[in-house]
Coordinates of C-alpha atoms and ligand atoms in Angstrom, one line a residue:
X680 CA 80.4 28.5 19.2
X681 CA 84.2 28.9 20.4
X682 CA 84.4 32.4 21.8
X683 CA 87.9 34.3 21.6
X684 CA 89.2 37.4 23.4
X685 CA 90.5 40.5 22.2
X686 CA 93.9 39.2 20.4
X687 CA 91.9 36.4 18.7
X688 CA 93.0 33.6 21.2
X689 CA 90.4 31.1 22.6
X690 CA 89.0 32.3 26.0
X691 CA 89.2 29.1 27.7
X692 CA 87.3 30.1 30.9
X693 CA 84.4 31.6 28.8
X694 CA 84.6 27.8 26.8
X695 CA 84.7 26.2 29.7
X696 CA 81.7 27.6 30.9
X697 CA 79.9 27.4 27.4
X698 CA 80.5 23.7 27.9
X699 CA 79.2 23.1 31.3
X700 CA 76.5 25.1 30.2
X701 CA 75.7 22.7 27.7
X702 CA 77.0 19.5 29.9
X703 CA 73.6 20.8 32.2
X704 CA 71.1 21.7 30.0
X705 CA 72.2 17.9 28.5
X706 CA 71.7 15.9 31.4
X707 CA 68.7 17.9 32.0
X708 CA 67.4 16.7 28.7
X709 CA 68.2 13.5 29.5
X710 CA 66.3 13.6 32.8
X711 CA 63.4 14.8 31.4
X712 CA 63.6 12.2 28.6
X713 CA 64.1 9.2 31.1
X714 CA 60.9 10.4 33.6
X715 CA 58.6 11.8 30.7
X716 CA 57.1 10.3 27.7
X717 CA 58.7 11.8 24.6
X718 CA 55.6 12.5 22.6
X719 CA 53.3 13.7 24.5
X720 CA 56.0 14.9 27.8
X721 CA 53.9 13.7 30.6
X722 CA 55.0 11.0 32.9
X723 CA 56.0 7.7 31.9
X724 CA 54.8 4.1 33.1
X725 CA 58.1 4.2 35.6
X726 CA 57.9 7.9 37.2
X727 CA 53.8 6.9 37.5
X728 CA 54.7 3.5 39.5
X729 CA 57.0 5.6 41.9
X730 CA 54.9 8.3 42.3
X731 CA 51.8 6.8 43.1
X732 CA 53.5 4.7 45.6
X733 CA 54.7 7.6 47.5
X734 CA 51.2 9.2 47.2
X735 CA 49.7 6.0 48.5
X736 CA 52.4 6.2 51.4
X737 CA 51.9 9.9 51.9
X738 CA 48.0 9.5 52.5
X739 CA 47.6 6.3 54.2
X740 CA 44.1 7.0 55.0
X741 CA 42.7 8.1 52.1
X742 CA 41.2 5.6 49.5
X743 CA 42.2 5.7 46.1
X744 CA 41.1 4.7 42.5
X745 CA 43.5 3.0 39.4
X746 CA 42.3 4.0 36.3
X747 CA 43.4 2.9 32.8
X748 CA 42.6 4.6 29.9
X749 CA 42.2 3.5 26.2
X750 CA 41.4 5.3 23.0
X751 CA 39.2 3.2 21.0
X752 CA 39.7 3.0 17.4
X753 CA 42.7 4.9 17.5
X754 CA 44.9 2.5 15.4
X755 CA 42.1 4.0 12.7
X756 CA 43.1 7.5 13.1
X757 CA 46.6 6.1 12.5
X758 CA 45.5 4.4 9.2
X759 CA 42.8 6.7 7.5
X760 CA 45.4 9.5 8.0
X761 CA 49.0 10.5 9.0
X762 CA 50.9 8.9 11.7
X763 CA 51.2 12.7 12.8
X764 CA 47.3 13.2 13.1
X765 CA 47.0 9.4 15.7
X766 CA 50.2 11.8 17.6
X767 CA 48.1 15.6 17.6
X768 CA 45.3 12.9 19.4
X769 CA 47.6 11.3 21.9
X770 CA 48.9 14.9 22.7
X771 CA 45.3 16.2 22.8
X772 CA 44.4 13.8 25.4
X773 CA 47.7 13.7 27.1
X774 CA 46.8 17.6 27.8
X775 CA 43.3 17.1 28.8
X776 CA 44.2 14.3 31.5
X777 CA 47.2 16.8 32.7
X778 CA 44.6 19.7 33.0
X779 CA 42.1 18.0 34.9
X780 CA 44.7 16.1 37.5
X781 CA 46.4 19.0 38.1
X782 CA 43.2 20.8 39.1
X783 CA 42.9 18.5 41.8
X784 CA 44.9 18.8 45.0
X785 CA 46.1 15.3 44.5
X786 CA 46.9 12.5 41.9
X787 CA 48.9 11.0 38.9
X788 CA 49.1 9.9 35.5
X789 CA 50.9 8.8 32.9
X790 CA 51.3 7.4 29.4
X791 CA 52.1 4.0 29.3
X792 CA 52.5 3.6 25.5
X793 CA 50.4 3.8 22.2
X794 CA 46.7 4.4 22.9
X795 CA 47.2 3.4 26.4
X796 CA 46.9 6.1 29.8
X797 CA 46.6 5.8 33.4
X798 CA 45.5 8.0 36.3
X799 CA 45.5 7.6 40.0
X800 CA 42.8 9.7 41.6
X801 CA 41.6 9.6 44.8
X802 CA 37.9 8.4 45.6
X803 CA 37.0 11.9 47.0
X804 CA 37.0 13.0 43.5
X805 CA 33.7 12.8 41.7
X806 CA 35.3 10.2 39.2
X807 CA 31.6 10.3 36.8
X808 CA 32.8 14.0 36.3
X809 CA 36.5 12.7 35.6
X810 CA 35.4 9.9 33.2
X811 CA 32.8 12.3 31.3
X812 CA 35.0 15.6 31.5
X813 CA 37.8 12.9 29.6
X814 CA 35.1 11.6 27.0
X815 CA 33.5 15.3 26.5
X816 CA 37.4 16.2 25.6
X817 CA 37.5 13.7 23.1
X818 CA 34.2 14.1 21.4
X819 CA 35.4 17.9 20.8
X820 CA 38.7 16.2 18.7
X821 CA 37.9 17.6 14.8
X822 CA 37.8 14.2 13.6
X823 CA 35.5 12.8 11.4
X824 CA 34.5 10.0 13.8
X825 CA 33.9 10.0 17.6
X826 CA 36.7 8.4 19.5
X827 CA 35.3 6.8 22.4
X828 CA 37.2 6.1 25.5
X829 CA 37.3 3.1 27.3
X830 CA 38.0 3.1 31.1
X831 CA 39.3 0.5 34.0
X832 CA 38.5 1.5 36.9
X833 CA 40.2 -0.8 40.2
X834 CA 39.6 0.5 43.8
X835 CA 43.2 0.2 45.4
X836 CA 42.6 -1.8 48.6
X837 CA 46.0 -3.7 49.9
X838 CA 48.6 -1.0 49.5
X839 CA 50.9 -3.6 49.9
X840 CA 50.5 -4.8 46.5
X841 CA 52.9 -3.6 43.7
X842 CA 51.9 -1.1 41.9
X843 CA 52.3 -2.8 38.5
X844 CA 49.7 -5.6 40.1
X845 CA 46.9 -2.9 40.7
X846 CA 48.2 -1.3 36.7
X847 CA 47.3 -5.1 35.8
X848 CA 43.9 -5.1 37.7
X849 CA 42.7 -1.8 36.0
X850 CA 43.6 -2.6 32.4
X851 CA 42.4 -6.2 33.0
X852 CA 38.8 -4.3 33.6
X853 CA 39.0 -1.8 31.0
X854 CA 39.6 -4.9 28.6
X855 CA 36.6 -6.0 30.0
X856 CA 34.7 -3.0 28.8
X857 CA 35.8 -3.4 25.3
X858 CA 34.6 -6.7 25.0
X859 CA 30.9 -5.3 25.4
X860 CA 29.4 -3.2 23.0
X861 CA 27.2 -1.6 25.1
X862 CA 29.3 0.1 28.0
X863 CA 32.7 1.6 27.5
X864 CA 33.2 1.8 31.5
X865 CA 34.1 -1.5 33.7
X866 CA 35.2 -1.7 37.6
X867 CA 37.3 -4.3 38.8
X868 CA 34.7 -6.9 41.0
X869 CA 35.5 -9.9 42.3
X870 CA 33.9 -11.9 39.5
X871 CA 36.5 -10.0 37.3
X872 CA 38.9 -11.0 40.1
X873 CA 38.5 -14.8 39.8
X874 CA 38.6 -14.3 36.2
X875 CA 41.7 -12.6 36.2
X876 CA 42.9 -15.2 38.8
X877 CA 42.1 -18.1 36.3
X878 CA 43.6 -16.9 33.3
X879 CA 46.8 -16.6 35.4
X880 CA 46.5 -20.2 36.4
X881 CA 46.3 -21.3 33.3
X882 CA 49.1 -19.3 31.8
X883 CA 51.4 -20.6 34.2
X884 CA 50.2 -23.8 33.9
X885 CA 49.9 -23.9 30.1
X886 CA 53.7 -24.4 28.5
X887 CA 54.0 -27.6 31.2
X888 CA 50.9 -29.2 30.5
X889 CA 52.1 -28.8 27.2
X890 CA 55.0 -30.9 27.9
X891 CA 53.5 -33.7 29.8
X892 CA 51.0 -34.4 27.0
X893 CA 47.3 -32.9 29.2
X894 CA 46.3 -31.7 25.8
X895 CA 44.2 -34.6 23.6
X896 CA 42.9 -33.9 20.5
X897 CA 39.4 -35.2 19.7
X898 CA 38.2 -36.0 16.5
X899 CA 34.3 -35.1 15.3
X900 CA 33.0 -37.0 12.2
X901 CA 31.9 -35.1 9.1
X902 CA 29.5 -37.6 7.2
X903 CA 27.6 -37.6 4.1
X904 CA 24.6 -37.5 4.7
X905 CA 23.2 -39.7 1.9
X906 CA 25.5 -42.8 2.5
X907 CA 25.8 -41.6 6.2
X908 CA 29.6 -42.8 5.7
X909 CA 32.1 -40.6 7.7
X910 CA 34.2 -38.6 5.0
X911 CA 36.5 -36.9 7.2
X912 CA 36.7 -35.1 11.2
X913 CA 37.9 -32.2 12.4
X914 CA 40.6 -32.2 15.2
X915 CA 39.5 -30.4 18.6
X916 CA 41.7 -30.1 21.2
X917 CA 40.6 -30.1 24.9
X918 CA 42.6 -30.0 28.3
X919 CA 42.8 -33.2 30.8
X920 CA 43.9 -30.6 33.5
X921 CA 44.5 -33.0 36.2
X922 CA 43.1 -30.4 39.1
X923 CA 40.3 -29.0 37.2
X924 CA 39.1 -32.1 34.8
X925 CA 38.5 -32.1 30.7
X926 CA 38.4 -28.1 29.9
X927 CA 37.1 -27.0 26.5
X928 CA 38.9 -25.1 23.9
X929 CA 36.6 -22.0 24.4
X930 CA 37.9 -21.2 27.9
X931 CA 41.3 -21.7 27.2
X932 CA 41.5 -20.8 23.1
X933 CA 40.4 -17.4 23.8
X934 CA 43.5 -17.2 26.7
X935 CA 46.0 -18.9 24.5
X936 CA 45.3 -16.3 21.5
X937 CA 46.0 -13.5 24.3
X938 CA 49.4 -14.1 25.0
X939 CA 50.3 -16.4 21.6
X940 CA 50.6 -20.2 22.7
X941 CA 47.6 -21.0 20.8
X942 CA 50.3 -21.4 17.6
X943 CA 52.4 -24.0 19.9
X944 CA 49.4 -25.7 20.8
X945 CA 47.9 -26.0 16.8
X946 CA 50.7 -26.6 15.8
X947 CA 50.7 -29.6 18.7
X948 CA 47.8 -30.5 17.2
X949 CA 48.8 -31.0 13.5
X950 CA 51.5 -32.9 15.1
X951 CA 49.3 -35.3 16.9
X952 CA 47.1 -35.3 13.4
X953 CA 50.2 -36.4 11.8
X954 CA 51.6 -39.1 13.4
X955 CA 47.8 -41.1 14.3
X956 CA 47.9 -40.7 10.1
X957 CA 50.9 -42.3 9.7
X958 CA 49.8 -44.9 12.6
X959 CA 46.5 -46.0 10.9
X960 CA 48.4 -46.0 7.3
X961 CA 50.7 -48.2 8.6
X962 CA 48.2 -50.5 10.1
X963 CA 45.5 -50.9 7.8
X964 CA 43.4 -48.1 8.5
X965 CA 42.1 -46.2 5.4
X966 CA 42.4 -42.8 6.7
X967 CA 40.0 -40.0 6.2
X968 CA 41.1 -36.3 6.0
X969 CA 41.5 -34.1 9.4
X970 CA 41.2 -30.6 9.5
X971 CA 42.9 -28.5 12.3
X972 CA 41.9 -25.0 13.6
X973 CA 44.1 -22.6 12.4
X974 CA 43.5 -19.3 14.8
X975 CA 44.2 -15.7 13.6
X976 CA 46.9 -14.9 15.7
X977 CA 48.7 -18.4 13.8
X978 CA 49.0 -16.0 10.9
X979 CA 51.8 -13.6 12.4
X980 CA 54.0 -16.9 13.1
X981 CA 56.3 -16.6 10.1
X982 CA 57.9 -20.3 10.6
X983 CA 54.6 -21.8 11.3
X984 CA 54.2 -22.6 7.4
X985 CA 57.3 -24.2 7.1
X986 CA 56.6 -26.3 10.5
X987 CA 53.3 -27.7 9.7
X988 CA 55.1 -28.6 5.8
X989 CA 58.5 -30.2 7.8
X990 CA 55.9 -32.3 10.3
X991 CA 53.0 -33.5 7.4
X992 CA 56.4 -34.4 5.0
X993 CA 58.3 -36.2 8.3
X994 CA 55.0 -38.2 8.7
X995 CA 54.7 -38.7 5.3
X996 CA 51.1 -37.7 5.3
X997 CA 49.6 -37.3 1.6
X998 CA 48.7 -33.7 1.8
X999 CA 44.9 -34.5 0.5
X1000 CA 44.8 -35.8 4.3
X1001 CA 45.5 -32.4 5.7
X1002 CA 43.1 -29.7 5.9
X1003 CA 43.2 -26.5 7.0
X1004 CA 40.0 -24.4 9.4
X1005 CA 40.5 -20.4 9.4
X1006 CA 37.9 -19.0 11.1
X1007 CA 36.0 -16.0 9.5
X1008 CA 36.8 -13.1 11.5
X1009 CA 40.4 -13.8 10.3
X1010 CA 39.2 -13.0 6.4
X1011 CA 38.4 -9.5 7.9
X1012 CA 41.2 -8.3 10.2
X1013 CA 44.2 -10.3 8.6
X1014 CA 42.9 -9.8 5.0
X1015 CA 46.4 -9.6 3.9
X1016 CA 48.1 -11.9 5.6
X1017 CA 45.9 -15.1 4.7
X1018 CA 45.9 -14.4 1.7
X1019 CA 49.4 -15.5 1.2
X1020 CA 49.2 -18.3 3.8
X1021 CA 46.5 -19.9 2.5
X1022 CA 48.0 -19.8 -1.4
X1023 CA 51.4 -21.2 0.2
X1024 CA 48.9 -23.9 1.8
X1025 CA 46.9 -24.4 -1.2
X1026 CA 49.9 -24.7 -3.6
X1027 CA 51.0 -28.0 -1.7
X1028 CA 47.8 -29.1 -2.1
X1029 CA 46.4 -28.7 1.1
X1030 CA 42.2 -27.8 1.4
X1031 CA 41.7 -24.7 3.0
X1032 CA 37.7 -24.2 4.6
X1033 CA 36.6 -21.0 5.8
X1034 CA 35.2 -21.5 9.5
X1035 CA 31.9 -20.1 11.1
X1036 CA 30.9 -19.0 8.1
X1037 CA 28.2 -16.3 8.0
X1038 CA 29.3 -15.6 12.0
X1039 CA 28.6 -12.1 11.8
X1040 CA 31.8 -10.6 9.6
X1041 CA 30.2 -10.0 6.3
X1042 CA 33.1 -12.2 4.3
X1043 CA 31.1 -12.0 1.0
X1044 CA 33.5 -9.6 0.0
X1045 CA 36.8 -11.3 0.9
X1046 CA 35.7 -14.6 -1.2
X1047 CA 36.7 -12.1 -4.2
X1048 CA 40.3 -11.9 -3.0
X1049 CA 41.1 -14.8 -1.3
X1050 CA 40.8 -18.6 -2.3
X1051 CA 39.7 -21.3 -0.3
X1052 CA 38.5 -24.7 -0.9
X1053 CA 35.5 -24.9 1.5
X1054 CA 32.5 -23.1 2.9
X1055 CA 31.7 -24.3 6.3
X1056 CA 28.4 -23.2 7.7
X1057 CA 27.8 -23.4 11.0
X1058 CA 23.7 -24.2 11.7
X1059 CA 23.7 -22.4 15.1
X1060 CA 24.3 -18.7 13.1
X1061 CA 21.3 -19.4 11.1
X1062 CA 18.9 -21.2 13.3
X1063 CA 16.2 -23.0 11.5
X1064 CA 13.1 -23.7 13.2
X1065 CA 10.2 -25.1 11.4
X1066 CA 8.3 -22.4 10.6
X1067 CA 10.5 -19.8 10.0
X1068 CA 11.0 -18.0 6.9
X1069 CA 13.9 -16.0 6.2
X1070 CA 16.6 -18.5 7.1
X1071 CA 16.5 -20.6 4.5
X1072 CA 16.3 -18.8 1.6
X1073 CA 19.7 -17.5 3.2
X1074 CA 21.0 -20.8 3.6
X1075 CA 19.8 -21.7 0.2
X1076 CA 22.1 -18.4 -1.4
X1077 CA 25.1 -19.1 0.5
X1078 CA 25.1 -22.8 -0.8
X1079 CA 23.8 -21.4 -4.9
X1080 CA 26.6 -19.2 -4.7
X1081 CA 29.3 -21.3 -2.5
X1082 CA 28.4 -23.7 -6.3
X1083 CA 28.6 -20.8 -8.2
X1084 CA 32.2 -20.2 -7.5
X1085 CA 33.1 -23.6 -7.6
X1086 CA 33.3 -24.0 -3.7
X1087 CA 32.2 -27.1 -1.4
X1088 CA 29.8 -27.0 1.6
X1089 CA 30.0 -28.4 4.8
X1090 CA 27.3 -27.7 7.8
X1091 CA 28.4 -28.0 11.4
X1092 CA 26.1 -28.2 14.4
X1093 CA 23.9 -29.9 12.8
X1094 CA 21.9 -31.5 15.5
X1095 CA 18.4 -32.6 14.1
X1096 CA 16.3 -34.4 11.8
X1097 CA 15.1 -31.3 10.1
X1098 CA 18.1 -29.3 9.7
X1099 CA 19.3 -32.2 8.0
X1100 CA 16.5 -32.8 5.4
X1101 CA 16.8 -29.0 4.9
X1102 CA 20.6 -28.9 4.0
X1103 CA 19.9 -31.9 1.9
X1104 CA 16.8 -30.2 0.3
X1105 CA 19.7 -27.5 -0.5
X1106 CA 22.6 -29.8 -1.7
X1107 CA 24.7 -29.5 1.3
X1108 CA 25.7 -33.0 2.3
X1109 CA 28.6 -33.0 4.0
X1110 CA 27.2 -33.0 7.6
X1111 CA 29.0 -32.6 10.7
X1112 CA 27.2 -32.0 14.0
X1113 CA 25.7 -34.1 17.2
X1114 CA 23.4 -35.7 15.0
X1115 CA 26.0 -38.0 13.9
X1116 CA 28.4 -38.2 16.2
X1117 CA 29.9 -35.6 19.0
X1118 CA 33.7 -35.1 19.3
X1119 CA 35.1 -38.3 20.6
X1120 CA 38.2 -39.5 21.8
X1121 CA 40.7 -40.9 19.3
X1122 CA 40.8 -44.5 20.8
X1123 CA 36.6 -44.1 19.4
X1124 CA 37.4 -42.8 16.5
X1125 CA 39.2 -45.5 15.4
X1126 CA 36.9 -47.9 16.3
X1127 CA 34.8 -45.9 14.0
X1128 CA 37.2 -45.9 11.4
X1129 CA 37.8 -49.7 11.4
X1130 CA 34.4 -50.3 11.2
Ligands
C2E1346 P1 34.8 -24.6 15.9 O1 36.1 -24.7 15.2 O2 33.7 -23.9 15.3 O3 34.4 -26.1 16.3 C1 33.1 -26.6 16.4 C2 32.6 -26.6 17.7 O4 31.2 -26.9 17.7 C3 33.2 -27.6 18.6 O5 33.2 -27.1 20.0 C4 32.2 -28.8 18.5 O6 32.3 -29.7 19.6 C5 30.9 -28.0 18.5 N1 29.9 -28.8 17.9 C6 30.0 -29.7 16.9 N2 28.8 -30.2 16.5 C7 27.9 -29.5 17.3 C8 26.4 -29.6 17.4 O7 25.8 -30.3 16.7 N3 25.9 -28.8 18.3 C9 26.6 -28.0 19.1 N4 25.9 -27.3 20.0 N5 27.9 -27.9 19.1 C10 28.5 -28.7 18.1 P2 34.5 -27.2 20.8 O8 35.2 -28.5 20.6 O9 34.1 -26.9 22.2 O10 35.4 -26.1 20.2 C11 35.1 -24.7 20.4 C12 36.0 -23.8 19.6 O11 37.3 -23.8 20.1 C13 36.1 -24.3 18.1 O12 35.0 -23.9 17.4 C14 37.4 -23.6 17.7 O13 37.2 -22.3 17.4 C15 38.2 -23.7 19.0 N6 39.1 -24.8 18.9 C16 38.9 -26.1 19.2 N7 40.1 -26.8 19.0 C17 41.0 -25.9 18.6 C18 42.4 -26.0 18.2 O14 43.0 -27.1 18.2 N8 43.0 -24.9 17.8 C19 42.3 -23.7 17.7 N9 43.0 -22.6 17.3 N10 41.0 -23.5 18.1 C20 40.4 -24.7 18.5
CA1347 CA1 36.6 -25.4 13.2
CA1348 CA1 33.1 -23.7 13.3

């Protein structure tokens, strides 16, 4: 508002100090906005890192704990209600971690975003009290479910080291304590240390191993079993790491899906798939179809589609050659996504098989929405031991009803003489597993293929 003076003029000293009022109670704002973290106004990630570095140079005798903070299943309070309600909870707990710091005579936290907190306390607190006075907080949140918390707990011992490196080490932990059902707490050891110090290895190592060719895909037969003729393989990748030998796909898969190179390295191995196609078309070799392990995280890659469909049509690979392995879990927690990457797959006429079938994601209910080619039952999730009862009458449903709905079967890990007369017993022929043939180098393959 523009204030005047008695004859109606503009009072430029009063608007001049209206504005300067304003000019400070701006920057202010935007002070507050650059240190704080707008939703819930408690520190950010940056005035945390600076503050618990001068607190750490402030008390250089005094040991002190790096704790990160996660609200588990909090991306469900964001979907069975309002975005608003999954803010009210990140305020909640924003207030409760402020009220119990500040009643200490020392320490810091912050918000780094989402779901995601931190806290530096130091070890003279009773941190059982701080972890539990945190989870008590939470239980009291009117929800219809518990939120549990999940806590990363690093004991700060070279204060040298940035303070975004001991933020890594505690939320490297607390990822740790999601992984196992049965604990919700994890401290930062030096197992968890060698861990963390591998993965890193392998990430930096990962995009030029890429490039000089360490990664070989392996090919495992899938036979029938009655004419015990090889009908097809799948393509598994491994890693000739020239330091640390052949390393499997389940050390470095799991890595690889963290930080999303496992869609440059499947899509590597369609590549590879491709062109030893094209190699053994042109030279006599009736081919047999491959499939390739498509991961989850494959699905968010929005040009992956149209790079597998440039690479099979550059090779000229029949598409019948090409098949596609989505593991299970996917058909739960990317529900919508497959479903239109596998009709774009299917509508070019490649096969699509759902992996690790029966794994532990009850998928009954996604076979209704999405549509695949092939079931592909893994042995090991139902183990059959002479003997036992149970198993295969569940075996024998999954195959009735795989027929039912006009699906194929293939078993995997099949590794002896009785699975094998059992899944015949059943009508599942299609047989992959060591009691054939292991994964094998391509030059071996070949061979076989020849033969
Ligand atoms: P998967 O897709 O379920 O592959 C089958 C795994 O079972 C392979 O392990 C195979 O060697 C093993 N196997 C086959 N027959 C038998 C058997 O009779 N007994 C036993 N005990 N094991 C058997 P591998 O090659 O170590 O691969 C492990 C996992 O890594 C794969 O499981 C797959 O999830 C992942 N993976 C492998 N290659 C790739 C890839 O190129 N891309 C992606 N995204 N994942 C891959
Ligand atoms: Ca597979
Ligand atoms: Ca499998």
């Amino acid at each position: 508002m523009i204030q005047c003076n008695a004859d109606g003029k503009r009072d430029n000293a009063v608007f001049l100090f209206t504005n300067i009022e304003y000019e400070v109670e701006a920057k202010e704002k935007l002070t507050f906005m650059a240190l704080n973290d707008a939703l819930t106004r408690i520190p950010n990630m940056r005035t945390f890192s600076t503050d618990v570095a001068e607190m750490l140079r402030t008390y250089p005798k005094e040991e002190f704990l790096m704790i990160s903070i996660d609200i588990g299943q909090f991306r469900l309070v964001n979907k069975l209600f309002r975005y608003s309600e999954g803010d009210n909870v990140l305020k909640y707990f924003a207030t409760k971690l402020q009220e119990i710091i500040e009643s200490y005579d020392k320490g810091i936290y912050c918000r780094m975003a989402s779901d995601i907190f931190y806290a530096c306390i130091s070890e003279k607190e009773n941190v059982e009290e701080f972890l539990s006075v945190l989870q008590t907080g939470m239980k009291n949140y009117p929800l219809k479910f518990e939120l549990k918390l999940y806590f990363g707990i690093f004991k700060i011992t070279d204060r040298m080291e940035p303070v975004e490196y001991m933020v890594e080490h505690s939320s490297y932990a607390r990822l740790e304590a999601k992984k196992n059902p049965l604990q919700n707490i994890a401290y930062y050891n030096d197992e968890l240390k060698k861990k963390e110090f591998f993965e890193a290895v392998v990430v930096s190592e990962m995009e030029q191993a890429l490039q000089e060719g360490q990664f070989e895909v392996y090919y495992q037969p899938k036979c029938n079993s009655l004419t015990k003729q090889i009908i097809g393989a799948e393509a598994l990748i491994r890693w000739n790491n020239p330091e640390k030998g052949y390393l499997s796909p389940g050390i470095f898969i799991p890595i690889f899906e963290q930080n999303g190179f496992v869609t440059e390295v499947d899509y590597y191995v369609c590549t590879q798939v491709c062109k030893k196609i094209r190699e053994w078309m042109d030279h006599g070799v009736t081919p047999v179809p491959v499939s390739i392990n498509i991961s989850r995280c494959d699905l968010y890659d929005k040009e992956l589609l149209s790079r597998i469909m440039s690479t099979v049509d550059e090779y000229q690979v029949p598409h019948n050659l090409i098949e596609f392995e989505i593991t299970e879990s996917a058909f739960i927690l990317e529900s919508n996504l497959l479903v239109s990457f596998t009709k774009a797959l299917r509508k070019e006429g490649f096969c699509v098989l759902i992996d690790d079938f029966g794994s532990g994601y009850s998928s009954l209910n996604s076979l209704k929405n999405i549509d695949v080619d092939v079931l592909k039952i893994d042995i090991a999730f139902l183990p059959v031991s002479t003997g036992e009862k149970k198993s295969p009458i569940i075996m024998e449903a999954v195959i009735n009803m795989a027929q039912k709905l006009g699906l194929d079967t293939v078993a995997e890990g099949v590794e002896t003489v009785e699975q094998l007369e059992l899944l015949e017993k059943l009508g599942c022929y299609k047989i992959q597993g060591y009691y054939f043939y292991k994964p094998m180098a391509v030059t071996d393959f070949e061979k076989l293929l020849r033969k």
